[in-house]
mmCIF file with all atom_site columns, C-alpha atoms in Angstrom:
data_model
loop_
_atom_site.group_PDB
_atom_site.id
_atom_site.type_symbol
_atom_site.label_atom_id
_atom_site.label_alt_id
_atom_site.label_comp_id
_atom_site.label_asym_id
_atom_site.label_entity_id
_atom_site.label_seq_id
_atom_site.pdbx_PDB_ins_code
_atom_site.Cartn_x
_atom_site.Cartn_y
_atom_site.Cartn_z
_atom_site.occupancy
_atom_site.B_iso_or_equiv
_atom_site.pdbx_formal_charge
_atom_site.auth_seq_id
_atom_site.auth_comp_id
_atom_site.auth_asym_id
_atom_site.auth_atom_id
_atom_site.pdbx_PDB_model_num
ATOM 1   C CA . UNK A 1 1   ? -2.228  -12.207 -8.879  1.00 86.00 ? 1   UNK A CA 1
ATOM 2   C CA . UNK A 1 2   ? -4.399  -15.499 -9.268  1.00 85.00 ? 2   UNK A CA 1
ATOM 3   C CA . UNK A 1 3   ? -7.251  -13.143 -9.481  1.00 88.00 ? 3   UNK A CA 1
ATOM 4   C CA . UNK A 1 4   ? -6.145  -10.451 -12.247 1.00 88.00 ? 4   UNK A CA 1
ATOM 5   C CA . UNK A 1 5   ? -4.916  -14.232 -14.448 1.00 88.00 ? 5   UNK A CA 1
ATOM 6   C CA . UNK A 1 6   ? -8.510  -15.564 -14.323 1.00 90.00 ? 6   UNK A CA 1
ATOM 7   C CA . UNK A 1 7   ? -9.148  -12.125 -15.827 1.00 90.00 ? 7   UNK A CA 1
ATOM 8   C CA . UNK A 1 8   ? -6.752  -12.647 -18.354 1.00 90.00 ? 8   UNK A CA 1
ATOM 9   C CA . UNK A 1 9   ? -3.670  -10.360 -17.276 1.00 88.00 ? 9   UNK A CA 1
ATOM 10  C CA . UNK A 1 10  ? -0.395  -11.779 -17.996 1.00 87.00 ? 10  UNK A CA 1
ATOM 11  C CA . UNK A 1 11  ? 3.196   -10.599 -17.248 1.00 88.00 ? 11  UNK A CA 1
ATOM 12  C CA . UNK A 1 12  ? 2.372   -10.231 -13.741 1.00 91.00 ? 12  UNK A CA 1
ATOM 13  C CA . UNK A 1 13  ? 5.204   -9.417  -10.735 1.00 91.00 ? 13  UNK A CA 1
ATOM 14  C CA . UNK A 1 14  ? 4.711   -9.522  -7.295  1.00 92.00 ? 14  UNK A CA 1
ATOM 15  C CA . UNK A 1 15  ? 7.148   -7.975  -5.059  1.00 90.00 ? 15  UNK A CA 1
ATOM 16  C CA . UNK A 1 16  ? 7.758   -7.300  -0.869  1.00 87.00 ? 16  UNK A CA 1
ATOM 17  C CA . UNK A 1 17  ? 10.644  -6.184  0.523   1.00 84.00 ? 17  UNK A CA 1
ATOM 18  C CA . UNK A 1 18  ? 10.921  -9.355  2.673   1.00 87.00 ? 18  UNK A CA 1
ATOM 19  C CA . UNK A 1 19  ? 12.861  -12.216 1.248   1.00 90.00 ? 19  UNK A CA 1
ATOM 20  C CA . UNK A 1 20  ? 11.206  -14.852 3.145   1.00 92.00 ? 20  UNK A CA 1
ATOM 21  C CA . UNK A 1 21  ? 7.521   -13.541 1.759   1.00 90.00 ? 21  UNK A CA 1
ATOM 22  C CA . UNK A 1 22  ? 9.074   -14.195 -1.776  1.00 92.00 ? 22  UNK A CA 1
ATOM 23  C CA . UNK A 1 23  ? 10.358  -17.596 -1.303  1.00 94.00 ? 23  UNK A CA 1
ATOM 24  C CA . UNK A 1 24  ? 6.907   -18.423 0.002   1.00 94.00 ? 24  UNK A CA 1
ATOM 25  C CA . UNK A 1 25  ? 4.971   -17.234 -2.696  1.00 92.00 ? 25  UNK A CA 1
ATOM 26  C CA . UNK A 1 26  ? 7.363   -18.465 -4.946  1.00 94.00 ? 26  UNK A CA 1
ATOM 27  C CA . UNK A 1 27  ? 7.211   -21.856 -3.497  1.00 94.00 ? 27  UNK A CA 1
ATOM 28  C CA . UNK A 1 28  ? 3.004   -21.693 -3.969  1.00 90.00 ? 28  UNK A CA 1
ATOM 29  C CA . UNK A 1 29  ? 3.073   -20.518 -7.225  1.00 89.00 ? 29  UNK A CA 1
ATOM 30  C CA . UNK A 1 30  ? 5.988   -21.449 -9.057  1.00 90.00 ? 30  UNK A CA 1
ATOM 31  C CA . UNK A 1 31  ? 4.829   -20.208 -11.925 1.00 89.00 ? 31  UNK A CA 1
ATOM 32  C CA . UNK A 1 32  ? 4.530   -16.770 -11.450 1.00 92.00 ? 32  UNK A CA 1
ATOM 33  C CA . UNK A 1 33  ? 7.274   -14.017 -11.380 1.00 92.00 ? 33  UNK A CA 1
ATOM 34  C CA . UNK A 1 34  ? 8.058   -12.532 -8.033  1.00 93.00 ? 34  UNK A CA 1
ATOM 35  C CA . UNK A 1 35  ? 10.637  -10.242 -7.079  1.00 90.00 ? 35  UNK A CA 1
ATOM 36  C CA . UNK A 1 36  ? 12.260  -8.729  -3.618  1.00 88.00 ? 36  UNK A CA 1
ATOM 37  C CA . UNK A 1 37  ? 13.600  -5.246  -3.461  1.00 83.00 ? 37  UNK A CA 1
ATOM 38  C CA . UNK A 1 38  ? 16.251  -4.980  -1.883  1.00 78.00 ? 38  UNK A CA 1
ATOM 39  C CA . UNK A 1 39  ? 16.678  -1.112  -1.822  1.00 78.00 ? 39  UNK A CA 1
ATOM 40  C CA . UNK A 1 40  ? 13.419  -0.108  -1.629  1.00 78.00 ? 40  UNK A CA 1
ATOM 41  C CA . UNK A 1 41  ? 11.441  1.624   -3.213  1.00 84.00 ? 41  UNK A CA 1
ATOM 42  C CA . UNK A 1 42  ? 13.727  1.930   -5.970  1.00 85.00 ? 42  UNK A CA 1
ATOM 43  C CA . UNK A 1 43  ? 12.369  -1.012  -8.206  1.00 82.00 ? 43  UNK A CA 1
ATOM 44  C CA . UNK A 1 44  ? 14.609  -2.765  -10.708 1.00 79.00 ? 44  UNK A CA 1
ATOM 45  C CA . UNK A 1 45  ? 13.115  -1.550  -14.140 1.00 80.00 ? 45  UNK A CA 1
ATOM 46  C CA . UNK A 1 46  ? 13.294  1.193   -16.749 1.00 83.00 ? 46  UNK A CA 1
ATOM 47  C CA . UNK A 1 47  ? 11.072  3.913   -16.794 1.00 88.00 ? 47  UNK A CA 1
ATOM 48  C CA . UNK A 1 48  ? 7.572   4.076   -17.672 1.00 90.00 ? 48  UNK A CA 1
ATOM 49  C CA . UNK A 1 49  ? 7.625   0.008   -17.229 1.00 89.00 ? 49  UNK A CA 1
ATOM 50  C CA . UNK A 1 50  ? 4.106   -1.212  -15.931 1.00 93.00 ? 50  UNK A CA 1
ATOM 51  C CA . UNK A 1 51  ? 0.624   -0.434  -17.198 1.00 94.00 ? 51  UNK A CA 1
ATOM 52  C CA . UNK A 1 52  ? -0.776  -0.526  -13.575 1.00 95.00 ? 52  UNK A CA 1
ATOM 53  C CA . UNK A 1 53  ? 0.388   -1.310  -10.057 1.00 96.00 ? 53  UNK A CA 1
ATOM 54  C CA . UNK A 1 54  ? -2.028  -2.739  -7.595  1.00 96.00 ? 54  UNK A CA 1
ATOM 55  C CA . UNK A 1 55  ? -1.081  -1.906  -3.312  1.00 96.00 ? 55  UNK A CA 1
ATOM 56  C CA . UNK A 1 56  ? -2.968  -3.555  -0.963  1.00 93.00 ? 56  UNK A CA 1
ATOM 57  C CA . UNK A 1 57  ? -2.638  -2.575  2.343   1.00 93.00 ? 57  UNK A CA 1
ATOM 58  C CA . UNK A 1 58  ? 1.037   -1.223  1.700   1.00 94.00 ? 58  UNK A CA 1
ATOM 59  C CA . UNK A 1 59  ? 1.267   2.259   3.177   1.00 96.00 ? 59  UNK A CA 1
ATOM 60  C CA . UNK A 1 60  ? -0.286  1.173   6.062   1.00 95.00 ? 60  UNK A CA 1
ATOM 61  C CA . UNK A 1 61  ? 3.128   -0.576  6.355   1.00 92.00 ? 61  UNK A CA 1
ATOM 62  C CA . UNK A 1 62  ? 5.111   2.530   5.534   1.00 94.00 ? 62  UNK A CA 1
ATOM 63  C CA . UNK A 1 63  ? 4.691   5.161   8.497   1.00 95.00 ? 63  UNK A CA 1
ATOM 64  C CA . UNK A 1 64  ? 6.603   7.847   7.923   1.00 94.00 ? 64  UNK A CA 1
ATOM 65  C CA . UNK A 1 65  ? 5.628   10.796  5.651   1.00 95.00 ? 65  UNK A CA 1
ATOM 66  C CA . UNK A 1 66  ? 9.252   10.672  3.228   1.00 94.00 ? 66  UNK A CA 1
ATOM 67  C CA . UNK A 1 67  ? 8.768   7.072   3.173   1.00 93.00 ? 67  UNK A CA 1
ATOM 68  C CA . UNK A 1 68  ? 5.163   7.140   1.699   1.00 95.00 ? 68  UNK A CA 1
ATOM 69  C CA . UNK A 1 69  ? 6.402   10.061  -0.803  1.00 96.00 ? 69  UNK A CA 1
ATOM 70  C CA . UNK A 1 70  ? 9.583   8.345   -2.110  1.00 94.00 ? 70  UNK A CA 1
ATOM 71  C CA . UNK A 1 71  ? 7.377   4.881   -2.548  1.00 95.00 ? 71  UNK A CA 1
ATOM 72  C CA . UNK A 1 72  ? 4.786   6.947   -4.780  1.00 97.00 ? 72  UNK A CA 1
ATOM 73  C CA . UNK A 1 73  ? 7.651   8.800   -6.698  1.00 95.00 ? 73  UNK A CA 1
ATOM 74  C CA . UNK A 1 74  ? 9.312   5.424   -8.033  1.00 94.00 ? 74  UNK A CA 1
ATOM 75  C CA . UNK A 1 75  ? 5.438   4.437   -8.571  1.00 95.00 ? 75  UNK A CA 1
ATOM 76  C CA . UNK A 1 76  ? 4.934   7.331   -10.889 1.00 96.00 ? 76  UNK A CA 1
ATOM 77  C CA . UNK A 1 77  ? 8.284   6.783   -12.394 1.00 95.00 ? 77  UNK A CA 1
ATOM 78  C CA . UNK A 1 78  ? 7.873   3.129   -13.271 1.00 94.00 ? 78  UNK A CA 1
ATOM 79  C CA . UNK A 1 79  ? 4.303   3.347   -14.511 1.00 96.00 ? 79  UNK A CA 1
ATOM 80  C CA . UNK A 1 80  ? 3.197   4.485   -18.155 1.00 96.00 ? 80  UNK A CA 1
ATOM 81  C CA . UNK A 1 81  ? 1.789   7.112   -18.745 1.00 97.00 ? 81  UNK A CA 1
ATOM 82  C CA . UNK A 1 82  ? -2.057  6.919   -18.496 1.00 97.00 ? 82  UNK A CA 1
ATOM 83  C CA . UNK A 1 83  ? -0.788  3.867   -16.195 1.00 96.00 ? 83  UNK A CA 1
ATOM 84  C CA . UNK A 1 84  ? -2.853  3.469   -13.367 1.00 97.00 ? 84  UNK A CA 1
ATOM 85  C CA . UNK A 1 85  ? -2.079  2.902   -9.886  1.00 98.00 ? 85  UNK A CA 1
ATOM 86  C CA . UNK A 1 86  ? -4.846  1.708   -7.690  1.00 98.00 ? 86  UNK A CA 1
ATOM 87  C CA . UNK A 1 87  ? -4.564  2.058   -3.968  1.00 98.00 ? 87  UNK A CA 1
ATOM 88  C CA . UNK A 1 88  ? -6.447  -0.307  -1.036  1.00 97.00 ? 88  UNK A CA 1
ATOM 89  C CA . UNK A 1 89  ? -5.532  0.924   2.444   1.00 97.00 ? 89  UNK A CA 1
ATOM 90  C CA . UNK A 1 90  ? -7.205  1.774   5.844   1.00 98.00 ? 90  UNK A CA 1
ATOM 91  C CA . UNK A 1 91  ? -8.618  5.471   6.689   1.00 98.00 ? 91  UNK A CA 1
ATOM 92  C CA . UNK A 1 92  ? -8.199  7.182   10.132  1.00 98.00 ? 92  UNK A CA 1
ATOM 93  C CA . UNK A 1 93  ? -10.588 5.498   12.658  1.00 98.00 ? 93  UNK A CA 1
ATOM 94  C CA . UNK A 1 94  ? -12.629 7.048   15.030  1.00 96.00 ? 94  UNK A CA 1
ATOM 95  C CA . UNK A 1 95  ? -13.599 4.816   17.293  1.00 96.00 ? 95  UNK A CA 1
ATOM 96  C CA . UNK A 1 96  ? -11.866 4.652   20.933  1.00 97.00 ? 96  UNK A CA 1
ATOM 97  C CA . UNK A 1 97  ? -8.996  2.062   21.012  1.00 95.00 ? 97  UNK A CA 1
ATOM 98  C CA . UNK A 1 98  ? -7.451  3.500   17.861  1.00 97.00 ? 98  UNK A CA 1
ATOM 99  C CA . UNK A 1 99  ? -7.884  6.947   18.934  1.00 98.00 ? 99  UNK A CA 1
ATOM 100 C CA . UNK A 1 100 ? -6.315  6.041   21.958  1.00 98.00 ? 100 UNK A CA 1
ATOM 101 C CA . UNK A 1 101 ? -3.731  4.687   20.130  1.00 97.00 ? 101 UNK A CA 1
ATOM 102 C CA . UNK A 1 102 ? -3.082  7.557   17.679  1.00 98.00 ? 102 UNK A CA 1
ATOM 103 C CA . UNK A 1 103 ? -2.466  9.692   21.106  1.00 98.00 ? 103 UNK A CA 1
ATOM 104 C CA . UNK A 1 104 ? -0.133  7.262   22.496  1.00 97.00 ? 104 UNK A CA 1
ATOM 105 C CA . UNK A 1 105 ? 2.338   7.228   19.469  1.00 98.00 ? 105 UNK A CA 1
ATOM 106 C CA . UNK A 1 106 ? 2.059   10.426  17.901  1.00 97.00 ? 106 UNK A CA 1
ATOM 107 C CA . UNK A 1 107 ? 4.775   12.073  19.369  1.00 96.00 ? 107 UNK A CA 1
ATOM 108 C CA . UNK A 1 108 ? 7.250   8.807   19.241  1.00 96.00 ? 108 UNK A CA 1
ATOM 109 C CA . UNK A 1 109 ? 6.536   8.755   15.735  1.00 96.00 ? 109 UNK A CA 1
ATOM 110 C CA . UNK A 1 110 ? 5.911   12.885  15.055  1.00 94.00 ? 110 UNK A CA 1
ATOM 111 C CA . UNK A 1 111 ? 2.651   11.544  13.355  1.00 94.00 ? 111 UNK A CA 1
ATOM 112 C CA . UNK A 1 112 ? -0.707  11.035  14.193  1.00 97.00 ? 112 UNK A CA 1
ATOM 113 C CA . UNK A 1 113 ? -2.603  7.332   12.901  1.00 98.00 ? 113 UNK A CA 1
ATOM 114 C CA . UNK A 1 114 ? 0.868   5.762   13.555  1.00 98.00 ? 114 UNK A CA 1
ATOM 115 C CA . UNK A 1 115 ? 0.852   3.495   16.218  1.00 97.00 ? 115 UNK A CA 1
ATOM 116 C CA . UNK A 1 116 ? 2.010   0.067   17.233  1.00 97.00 ? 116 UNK A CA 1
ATOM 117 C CA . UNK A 1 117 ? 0.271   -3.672  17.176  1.00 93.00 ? 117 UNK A CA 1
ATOM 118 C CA . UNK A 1 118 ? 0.715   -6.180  20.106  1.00 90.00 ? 118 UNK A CA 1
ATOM 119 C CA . UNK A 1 119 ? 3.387   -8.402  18.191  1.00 90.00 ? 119 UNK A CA 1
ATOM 120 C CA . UNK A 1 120 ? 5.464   -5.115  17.542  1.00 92.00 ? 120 UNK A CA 1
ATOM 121 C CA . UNK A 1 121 ? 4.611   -4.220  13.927  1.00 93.00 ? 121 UNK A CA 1
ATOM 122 C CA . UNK A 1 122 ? 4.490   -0.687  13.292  1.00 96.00 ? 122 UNK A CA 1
ATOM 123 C CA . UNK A 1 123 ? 1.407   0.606   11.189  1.00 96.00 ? 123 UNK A CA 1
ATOM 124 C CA . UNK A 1 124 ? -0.098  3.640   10.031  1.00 98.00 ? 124 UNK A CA 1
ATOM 125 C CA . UNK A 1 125 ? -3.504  5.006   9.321   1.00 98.00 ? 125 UNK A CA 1
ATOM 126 C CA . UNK A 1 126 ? -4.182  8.014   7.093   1.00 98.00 ? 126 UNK A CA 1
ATOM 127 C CA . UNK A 1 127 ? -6.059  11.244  6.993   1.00 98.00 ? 127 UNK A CA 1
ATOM 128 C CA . UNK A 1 128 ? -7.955  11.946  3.609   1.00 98.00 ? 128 UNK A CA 1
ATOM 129 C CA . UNK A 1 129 ? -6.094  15.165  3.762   1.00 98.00 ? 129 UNK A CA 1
ATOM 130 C CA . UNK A 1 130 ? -2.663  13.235  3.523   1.00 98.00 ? 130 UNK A CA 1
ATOM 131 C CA . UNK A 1 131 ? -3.516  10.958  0.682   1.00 98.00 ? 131 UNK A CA 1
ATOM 132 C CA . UNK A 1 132 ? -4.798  14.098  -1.244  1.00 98.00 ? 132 UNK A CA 1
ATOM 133 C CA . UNK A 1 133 ? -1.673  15.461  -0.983  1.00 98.00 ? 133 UNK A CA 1
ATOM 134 C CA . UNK A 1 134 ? 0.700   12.023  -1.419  1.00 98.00 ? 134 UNK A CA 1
ATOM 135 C CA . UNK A 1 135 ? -0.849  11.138  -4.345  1.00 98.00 ? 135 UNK A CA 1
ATOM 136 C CA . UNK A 1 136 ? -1.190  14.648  -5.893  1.00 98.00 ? 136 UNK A CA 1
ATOM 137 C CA . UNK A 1 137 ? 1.258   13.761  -8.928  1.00 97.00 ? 137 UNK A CA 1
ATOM 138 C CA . UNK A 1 138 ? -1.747  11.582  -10.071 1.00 98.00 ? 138 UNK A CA 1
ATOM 139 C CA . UNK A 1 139 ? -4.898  12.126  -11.654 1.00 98.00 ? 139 UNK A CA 1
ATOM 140 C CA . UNK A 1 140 ? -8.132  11.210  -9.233  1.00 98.00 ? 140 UNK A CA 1
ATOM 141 C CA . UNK A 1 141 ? -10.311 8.867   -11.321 1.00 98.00 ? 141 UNK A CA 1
ATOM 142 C CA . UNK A 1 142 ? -12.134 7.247   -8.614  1.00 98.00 ? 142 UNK A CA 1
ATOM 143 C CA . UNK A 1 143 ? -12.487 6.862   -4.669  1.00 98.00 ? 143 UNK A CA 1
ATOM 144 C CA . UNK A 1 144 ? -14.832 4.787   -2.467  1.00 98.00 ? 144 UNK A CA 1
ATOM 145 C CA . UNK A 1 145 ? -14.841 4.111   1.273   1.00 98.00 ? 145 UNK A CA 1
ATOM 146 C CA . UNK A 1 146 ? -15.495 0.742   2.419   1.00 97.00 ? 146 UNK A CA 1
ATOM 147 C CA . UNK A 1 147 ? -15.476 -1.330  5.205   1.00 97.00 ? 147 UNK A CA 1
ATOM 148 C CA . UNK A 1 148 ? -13.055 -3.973  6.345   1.00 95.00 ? 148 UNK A CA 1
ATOM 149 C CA . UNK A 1 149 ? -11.817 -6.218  8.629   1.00 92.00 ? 149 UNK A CA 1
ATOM 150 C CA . UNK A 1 150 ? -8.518  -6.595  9.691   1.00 88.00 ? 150 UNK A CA 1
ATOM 151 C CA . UNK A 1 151 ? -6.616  -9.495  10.127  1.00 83.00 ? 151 UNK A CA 1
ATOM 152 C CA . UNK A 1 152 ? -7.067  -9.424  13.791  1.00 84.00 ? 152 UNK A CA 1
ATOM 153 C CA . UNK A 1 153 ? -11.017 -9.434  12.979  1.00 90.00 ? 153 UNK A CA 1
ATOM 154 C CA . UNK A 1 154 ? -11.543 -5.502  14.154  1.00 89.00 ? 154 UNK A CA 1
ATOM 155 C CA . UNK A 1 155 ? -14.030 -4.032  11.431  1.00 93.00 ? 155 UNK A CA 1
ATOM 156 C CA . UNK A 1 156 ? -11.858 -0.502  9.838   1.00 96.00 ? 156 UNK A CA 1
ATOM 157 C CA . UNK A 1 157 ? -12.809 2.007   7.495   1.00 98.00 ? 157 UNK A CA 1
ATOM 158 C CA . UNK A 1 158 ? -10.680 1.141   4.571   1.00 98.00 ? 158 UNK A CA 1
ATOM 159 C CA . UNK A 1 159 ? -10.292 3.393   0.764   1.00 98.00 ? 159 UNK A CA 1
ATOM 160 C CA . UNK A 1 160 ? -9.766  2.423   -2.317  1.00 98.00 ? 160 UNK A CA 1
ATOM 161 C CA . UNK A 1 161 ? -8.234  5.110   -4.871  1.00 98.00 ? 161 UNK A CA 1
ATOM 162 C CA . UNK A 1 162 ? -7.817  4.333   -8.321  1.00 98.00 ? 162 UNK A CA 1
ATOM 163 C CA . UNK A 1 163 ? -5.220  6.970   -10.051 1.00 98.00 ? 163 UNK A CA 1
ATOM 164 C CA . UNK A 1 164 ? -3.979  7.528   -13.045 1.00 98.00 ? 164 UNK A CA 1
ATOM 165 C CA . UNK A 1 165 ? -0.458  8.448   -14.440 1.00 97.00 ? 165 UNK A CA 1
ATOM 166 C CA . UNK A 1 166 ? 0.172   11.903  -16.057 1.00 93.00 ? 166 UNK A CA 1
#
């Protein structure tokens, strides 16, 4: 958010589903609006409300399939149209611990890129195949692969999508 005000945005709302995450950043910026949802994804606003919503790293948070699609239906609902919705999150990897990884979750979570960190977190890493089809309510306007490194320091494929609302 501190980045998109030195660009000049204004009426800016953060939001996380965990309470304590919002009392933090609250307590750091006082100033700016935050909000937790408390039923997600369903997000407290009219229709067509926000010219663009910005998700960093959220699906990886989200790892099952109806999840991800109900998320990206309130999305669509709450953005304009010719909103745009721009998407950071981590690819599939192909190197061995994750494949390894991928293999030992899929069937516990009926998915494959799903898997589980050392402190218990459950994450999720996605096929191009599946965002094509997740985000198919959307028009394309512009993807890029890029690399990244996790929080743990492991370098990822990551993709950014930037979509736009019908």
């Amino acid at each position: 958010m501190a980045e998109l005000e030195r660009h000049g945005f204004t009426n800016l709302t953060g939001a996380d589903t965990s309470p304590e995450m919002i009392r933090r950043a609250q307590h750091l910026h006082p100033t700016r609006h935050f909000t937790t949802l408390d039923t997600p994804p369903t997000w407290p606003t009219p229709h067509a409300e926000f010219d663009a919503i910005l998700l960093f790293a959220v699906l990886t948070c989200i790892p099952g399939d109806e999840s991800q699609r109900r998320l990206i239906a309130e999305l669509n609902r709450i953005l304009k149209p010719g909103g745009f919705l721009y998407i950071s999150d981590f690819l599939l990897q192909d190197d061995e611990r994750n494949r390894d990884r991928y293999d030992n979750y899929a069937a516990l979570y009926d998915s494959y890129g799903v898997f589980e960190t050392d402190d218990g977190a459950v994450c999720r890493h996605h096929s191009r195949e599946w965002l094509t089809t997740l985000l198919a309510g959307f028009e394309t306007i512009s993807t890029r692969t890029i690399p990244v490194t996790t929080m743990n320091g492991n370098e990822s494929l990551g993709i950014q999508i930037l979509l736009e609302a019908r």
